[in-house]
PDB file of C-alpha atoms in Angstrom:
ATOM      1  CA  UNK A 566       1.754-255.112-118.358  1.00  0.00           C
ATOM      2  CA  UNK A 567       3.303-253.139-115.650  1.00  0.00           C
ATOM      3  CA  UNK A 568       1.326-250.216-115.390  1.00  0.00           C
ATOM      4  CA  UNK A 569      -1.998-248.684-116.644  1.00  0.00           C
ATOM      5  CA  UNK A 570      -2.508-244.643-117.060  1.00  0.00           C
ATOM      6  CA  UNK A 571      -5.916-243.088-118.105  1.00  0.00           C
ATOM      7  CA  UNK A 572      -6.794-239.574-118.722  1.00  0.00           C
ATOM      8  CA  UNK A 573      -9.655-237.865-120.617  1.00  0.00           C
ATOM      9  CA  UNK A 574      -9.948-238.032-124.145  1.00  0.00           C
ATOM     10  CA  UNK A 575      -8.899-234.460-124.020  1.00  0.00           C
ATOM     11  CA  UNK A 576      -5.497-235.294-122.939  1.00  0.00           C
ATOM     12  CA  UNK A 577      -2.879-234.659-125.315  1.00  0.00           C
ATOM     13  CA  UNK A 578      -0.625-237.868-125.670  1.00  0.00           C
ATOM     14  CA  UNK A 579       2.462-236.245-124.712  1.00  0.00           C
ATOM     15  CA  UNK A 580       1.846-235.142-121.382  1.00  0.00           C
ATOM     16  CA  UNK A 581       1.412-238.540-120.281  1.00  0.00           C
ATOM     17  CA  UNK A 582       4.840-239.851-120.436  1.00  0.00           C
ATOM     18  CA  UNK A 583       6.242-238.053-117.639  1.00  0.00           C
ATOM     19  CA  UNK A 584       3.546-239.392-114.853  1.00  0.00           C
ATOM     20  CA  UNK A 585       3.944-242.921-116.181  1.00  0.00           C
ATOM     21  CA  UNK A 586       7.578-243.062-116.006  1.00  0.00           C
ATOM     22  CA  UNK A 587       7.161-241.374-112.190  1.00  0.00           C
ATOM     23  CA  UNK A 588       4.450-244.099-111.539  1.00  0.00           C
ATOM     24  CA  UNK A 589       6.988-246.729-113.042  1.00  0.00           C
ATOM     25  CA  UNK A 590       9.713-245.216-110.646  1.00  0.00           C
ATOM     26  CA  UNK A 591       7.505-245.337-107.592  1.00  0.00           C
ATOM     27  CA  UNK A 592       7.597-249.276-107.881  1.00  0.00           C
ATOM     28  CA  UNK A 593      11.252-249.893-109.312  1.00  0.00           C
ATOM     29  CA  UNK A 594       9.307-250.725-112.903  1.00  0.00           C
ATOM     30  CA  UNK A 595      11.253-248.471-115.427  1.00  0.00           C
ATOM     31  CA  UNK A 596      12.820-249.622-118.565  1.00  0.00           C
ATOM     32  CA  UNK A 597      16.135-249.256-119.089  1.00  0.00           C
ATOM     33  CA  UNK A 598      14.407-248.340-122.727  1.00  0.00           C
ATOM     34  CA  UNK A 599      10.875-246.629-123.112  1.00  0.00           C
ATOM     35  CA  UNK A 600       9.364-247.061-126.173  1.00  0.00           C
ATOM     36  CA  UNK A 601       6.978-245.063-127.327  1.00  0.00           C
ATOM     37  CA  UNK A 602       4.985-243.481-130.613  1.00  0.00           C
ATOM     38  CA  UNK A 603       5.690-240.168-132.024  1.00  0.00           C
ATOM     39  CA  UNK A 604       2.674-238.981-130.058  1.00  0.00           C
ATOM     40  CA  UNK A 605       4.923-239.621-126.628  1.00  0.00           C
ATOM     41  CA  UNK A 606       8.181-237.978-127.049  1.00  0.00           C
ATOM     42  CA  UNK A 607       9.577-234.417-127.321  1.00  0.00           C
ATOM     43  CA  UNK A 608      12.863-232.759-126.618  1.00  0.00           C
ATOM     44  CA  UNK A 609      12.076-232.071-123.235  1.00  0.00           C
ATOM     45  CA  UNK A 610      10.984-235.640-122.343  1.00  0.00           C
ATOM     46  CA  UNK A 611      13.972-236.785-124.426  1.00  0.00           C
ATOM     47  CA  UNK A 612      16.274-234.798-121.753  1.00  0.00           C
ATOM     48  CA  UNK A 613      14.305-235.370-118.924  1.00  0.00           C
ATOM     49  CA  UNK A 614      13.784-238.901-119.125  1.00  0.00           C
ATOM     50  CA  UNK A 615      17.455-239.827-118.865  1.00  0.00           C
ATOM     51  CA  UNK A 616      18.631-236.947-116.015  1.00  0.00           C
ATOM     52  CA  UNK A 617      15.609-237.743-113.885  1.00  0.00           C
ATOM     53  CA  UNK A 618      15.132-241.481-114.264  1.00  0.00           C
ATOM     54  CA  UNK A 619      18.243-243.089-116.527  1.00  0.00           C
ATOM     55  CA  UNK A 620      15.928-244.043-119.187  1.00  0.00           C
ATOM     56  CA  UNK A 621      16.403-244.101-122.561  1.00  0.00           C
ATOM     57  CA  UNK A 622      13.225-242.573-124.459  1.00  0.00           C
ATOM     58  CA  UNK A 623      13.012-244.460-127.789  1.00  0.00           C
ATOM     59  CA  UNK A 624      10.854-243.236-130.664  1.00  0.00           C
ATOM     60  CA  UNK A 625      10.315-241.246-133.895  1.00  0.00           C
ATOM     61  CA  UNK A 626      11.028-237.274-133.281  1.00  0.00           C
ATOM     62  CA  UNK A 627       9.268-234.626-134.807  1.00  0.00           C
ATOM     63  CA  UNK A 628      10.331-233.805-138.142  1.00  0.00           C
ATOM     64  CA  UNK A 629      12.277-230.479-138.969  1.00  0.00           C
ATOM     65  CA  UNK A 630       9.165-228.266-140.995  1.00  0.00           C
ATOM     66  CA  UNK A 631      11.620-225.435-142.002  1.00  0.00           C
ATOM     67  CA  UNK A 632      11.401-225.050-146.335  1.00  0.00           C
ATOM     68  CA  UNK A 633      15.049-225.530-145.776  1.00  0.00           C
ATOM     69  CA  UNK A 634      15.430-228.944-144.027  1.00  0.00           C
ATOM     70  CA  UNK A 635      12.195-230.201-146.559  1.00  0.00           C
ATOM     71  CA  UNK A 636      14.354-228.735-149.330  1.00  0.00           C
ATOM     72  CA  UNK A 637      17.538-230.498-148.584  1.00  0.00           C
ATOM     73  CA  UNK A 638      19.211-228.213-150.106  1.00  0.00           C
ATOM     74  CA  UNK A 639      19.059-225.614-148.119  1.00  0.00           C
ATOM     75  CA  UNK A 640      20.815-223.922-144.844  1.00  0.00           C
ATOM     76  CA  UNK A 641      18.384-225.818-141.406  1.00  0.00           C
ATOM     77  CA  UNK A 642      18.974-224.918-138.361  1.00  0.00           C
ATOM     78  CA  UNK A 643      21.070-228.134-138.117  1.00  0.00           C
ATOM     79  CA  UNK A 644      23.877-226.810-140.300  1.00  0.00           C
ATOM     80  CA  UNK A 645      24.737-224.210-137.857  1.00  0.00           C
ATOM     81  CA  UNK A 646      27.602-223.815-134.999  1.00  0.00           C
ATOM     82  CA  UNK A 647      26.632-223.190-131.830  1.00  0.00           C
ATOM     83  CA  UNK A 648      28.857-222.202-129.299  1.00  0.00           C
ATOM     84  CA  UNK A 649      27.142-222.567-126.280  1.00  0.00           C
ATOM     85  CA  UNK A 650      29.650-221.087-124.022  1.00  0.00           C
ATOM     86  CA  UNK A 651      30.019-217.266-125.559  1.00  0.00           C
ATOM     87  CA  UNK A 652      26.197-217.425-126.578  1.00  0.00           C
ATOM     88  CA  UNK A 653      27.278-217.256-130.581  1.00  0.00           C
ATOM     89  CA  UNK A 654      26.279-219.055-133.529  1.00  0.00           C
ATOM     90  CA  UNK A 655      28.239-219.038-137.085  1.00  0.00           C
ATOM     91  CA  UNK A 656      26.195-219.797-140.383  1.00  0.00           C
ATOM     92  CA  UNK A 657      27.450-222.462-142.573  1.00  0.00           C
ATOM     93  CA  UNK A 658      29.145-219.416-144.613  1.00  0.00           C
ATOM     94  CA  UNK A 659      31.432-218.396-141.719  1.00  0.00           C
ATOM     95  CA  UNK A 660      29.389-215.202-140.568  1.00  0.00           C
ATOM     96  CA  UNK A 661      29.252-215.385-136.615  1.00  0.00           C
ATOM     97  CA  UNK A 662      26.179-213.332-135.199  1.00  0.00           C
ATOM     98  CA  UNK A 663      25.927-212.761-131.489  1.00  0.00           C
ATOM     99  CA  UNK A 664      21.961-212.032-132.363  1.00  0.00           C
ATOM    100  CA  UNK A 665      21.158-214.749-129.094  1.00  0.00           C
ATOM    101  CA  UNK A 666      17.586-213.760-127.439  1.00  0.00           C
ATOM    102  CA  UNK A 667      16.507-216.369-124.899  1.00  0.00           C
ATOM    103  CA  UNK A 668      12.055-216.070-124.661  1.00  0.00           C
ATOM    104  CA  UNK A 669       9.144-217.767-123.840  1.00  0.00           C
ATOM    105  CA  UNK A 670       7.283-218.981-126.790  1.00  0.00           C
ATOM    106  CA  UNK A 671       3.597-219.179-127.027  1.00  0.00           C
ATOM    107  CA  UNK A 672       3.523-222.771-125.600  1.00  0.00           C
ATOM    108  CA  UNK A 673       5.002-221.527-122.497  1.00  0.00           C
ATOM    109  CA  UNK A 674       8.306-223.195-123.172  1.00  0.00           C
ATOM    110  CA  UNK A 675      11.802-221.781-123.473  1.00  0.00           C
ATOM    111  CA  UNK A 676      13.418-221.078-126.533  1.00  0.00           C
ATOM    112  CA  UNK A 677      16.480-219.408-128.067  1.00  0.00           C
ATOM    113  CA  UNK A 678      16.599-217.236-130.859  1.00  0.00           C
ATOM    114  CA  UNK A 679      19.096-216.673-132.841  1.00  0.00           C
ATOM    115  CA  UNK A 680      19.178-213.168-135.016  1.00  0.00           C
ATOM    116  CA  UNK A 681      21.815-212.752-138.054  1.00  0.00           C
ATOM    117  CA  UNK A 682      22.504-208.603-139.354  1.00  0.00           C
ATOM    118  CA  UNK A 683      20.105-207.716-142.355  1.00  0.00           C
ATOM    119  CA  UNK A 684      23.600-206.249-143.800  1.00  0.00           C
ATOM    120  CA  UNK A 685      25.751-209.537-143.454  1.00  0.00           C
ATOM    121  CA  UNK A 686      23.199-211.707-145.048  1.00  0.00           C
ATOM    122  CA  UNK A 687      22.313-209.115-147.797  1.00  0.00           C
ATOM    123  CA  UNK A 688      25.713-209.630-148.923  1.00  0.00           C
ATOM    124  CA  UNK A 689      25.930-213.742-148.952  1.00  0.00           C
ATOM    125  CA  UNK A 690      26.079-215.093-152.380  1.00  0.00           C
ATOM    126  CA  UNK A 691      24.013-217.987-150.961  1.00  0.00           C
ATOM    127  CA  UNK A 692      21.520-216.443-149.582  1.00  0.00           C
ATOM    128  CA  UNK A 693      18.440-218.245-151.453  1.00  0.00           C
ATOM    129  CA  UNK A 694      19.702-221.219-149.253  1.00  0.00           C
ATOM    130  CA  UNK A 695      19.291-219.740-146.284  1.00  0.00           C
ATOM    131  CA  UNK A 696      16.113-217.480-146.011  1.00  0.00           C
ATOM    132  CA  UNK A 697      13.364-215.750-147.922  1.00  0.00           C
ATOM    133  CA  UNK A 698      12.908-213.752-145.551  1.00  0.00           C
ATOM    134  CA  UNK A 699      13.770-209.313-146.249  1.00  0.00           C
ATOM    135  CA  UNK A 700      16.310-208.799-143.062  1.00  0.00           C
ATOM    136  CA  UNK A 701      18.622-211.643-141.933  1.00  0.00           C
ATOM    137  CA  UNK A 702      18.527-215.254-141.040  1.00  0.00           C
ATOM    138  CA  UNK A 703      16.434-216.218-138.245  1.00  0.00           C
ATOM    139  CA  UNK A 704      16.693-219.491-136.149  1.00  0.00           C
ATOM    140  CA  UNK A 705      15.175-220.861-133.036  1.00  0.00           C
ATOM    141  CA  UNK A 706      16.773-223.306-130.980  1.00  0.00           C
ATOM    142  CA  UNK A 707      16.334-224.691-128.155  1.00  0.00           C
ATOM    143  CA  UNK A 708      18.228-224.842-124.353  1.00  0.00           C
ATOM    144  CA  UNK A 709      21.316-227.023-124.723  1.00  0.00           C
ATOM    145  CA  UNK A 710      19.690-230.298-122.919  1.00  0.00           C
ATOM    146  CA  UNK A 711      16.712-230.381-125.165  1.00  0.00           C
ATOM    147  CA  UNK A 712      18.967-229.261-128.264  1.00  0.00           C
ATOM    148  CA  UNK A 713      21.060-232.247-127.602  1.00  0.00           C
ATOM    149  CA  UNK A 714      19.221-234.683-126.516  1.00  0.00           C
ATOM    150  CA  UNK A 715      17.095-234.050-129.764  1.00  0.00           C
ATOM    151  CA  UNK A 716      19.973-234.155-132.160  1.00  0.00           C
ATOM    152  CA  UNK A 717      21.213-237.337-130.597  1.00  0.00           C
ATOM    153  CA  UNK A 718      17.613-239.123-131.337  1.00  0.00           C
ATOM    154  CA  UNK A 719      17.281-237.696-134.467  1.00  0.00           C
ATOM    155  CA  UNK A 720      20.796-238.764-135.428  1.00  0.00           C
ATOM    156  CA  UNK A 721      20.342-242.312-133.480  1.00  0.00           C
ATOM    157  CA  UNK A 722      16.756-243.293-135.221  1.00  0.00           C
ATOM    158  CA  UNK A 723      18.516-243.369-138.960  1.00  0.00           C
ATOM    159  CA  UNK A 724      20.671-246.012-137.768  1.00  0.00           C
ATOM    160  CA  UNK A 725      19.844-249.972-138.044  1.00  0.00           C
ATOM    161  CA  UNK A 726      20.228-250.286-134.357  1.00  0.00           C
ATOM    162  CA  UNK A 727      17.107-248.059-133.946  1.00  0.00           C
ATOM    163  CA  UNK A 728      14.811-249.355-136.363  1.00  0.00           C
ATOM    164  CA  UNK A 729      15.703-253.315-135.139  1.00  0.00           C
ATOM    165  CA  UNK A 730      14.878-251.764-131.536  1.00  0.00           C
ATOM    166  CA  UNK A 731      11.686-250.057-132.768  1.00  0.00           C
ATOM    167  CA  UNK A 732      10.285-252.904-134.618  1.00  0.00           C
ATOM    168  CA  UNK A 733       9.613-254.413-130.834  1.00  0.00           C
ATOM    169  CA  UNK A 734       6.666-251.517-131.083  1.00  0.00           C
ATOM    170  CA  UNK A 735       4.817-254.452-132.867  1.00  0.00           C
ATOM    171  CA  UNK A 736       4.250-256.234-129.778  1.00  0.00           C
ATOM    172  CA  UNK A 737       2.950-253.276-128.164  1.00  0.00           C
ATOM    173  CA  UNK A 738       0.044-252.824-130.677  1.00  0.00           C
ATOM    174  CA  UNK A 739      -0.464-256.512-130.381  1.00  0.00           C
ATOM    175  CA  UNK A 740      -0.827-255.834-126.496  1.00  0.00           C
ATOM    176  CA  UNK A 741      -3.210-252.811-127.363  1.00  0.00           C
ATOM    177  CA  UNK A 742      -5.707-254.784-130.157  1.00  0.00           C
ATOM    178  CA  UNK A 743      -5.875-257.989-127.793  1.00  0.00           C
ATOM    179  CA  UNK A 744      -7.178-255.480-124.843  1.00  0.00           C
ATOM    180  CA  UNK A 745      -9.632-253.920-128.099  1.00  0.00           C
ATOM    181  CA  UNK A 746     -10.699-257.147-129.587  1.00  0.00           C
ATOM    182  CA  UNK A 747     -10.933-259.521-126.466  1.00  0.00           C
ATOM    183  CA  UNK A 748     -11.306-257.691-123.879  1.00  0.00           C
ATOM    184  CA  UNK A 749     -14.043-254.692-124.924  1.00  0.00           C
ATOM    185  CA  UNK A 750     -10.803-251.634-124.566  1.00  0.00           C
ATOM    186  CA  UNK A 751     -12.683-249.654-126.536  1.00  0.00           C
ATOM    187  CA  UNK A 752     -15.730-248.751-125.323  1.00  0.00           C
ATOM    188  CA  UNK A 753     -15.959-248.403-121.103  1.00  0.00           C
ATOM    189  CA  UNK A 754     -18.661-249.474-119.047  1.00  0.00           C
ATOM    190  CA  UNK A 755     -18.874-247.166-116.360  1.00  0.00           C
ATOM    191  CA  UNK A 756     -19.099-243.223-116.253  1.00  0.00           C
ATOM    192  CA  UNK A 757     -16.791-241.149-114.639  1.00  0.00           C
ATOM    193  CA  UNK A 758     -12.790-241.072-114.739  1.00  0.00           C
ATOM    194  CA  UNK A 759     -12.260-243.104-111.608  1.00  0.00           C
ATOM    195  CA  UNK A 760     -14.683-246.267-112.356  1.00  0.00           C
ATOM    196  CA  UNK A 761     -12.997-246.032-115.907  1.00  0.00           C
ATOM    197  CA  UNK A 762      -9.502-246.211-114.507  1.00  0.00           C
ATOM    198  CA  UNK A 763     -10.937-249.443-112.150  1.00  0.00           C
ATOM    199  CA  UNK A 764     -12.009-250.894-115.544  1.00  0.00           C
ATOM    200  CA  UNK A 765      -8.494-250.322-117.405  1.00  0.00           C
ATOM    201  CA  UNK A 766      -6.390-251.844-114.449  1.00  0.00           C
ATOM    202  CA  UNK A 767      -9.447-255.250-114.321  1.00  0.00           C
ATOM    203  CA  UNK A 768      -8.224-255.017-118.050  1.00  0.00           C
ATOM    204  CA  UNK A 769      -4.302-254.791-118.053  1.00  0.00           C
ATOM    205  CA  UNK A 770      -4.318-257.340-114.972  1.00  0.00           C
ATOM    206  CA  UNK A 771      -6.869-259.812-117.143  1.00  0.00           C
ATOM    207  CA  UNK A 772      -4.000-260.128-120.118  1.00  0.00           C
ATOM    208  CA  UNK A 773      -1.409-260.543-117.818  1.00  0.00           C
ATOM    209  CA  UNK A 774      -3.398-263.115-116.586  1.00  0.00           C
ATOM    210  CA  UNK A 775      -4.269-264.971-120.294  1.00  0.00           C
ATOM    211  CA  UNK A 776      -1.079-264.895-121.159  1.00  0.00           C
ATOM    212  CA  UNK A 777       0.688-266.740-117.933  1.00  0.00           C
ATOM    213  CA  UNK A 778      -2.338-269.152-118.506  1.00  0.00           C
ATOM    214  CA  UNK A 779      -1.225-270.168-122.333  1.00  0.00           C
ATOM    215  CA  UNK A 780       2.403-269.751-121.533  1.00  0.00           C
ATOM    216  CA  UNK A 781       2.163-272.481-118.748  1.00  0.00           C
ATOM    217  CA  UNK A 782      -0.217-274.592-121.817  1.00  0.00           C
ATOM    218  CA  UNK A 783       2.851-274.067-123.488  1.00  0.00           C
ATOM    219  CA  UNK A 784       1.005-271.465-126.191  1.00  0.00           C
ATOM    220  CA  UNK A 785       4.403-269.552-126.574  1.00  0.00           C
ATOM    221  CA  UNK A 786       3.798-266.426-128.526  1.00  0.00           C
ATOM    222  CA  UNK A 787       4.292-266.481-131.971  1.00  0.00           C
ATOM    223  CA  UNK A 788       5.364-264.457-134.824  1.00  0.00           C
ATOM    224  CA  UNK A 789       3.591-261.177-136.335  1.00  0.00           C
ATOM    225  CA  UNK A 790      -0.086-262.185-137.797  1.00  0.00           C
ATOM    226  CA  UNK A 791       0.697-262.362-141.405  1.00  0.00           C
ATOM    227  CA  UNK A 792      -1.998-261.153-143.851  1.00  0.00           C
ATOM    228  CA  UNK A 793      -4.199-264.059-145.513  1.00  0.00           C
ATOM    229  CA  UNK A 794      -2.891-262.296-149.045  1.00  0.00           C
ATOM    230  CA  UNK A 795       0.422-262.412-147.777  1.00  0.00           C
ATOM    231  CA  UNK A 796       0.172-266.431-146.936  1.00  0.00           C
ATOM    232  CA  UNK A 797      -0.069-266.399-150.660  1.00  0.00           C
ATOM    233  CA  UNK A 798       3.141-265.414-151.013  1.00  0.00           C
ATOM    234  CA  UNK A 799       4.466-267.999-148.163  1.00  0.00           C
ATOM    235  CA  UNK A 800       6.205-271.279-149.427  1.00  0.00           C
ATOM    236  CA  UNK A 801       3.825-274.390-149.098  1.00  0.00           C
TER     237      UNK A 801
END
């Protein structure tokens, strides 16, 4: 363990993945990869993560929610071209709209929407796989960084590569229950933020610690705990 961050239990998982990886910079500690649970990673960290620090943010994206990317059959936002330069997109039927509204969404976070002509999707003879909607097609985007960055991971974690790199996650949760089950993570002793934060780091050091201990015993760490039902399974 190289680092230890804690926040209130108010503190949305997401906004902590920035001030680690600046802690982690501090003291020449990042990853070339960062590995991290859904609850970790947006577009924004995706982009940011590699401009500002040259790491490589690894983990499952949010899922498109749009009826048409659930659908699979239908027009996403996915299956449009964008043409950043001249600020135009073009549907998957060939209609070009220059409908391209940069705002600030609700969140406080920039956006791009992109507005197609009630008249020119009124007249496409696919429009039930497009939108439901009375006027024309509507699709948000976001700036080009985040955009891409998020199409690359979404496109990167249906590969083999990704899920043999992911599956290293398991070590992480075995790093996390040891600190529950040993070591009394759950529940802190103290009151107050600061005294909590002196408990985690006692913590994080106190594995570290174990685990030179057996590794110099010569208790080399073994494979994923296996299930007593599935031992059944396991050849005698």
């Amino acid at each position: 363990m190289t680092h230890v961050h804690t926040t209130n239990s108010t503190v949305q998982d997401v906004t902590s993945t920035a001030p680690i990886q600046a802690a982690l910079a501090q003291r020449n500690l990042l990853p070339e990869k960062h590995i991290v649970d859904a609850g970790y990673i947006d577009a924004e960290l995706l982009a940011s993560s590699v401009t500002e620090h040259g790491v490589n943010l690894i983990g499952p994206t949010r899922e498109n929610r749009s009826w048409q990317a659930r659908a699979s059959t239908g027009y996403a936002a996915s299956h449009f071209q964008i043409d950043w330069d001249h600020c135009q997109v073009t549907c998957p039927q060939g209609a070009t709209t220059r409908g391209w509204y940069p705002t600030v969404n609700r969140f406080g976070t920039l956006e791009i929407i992109i507005q197609f002509d009630r008249e020119v999707c009124a007249m496409c003879a696919v429009r039930s796989l497009c939108t439901k909607a009375k006027g024309g097609r509507r699709v948000v985007i976001q700036p080009l960084e985040k955009h891409e960055a998020l199409r690359l991971a979404r496109e990167y974690a249906t590969s083999q590569e990704w899920q043999a790199l992911y599956h290293q996650r398991a070590g992480i949760e075995g790093t996390l229950s040891q600190g529950t089950r040993a070591l009394g993570l759950r529940r802190t002793r103290y009151r107050g933020l600061r005294k909590t934060a002196l408990q985690h780091a006692a913590t994080g050091a106190a594995i570290n610690v174990l685990r030179a201990v057996r590794w110099l015993d010569g208790d080399k760490p073994g494979r994923t705990r296996v299930s007593r039902f599935s031992q059944l399974a396991l050849p005698a």
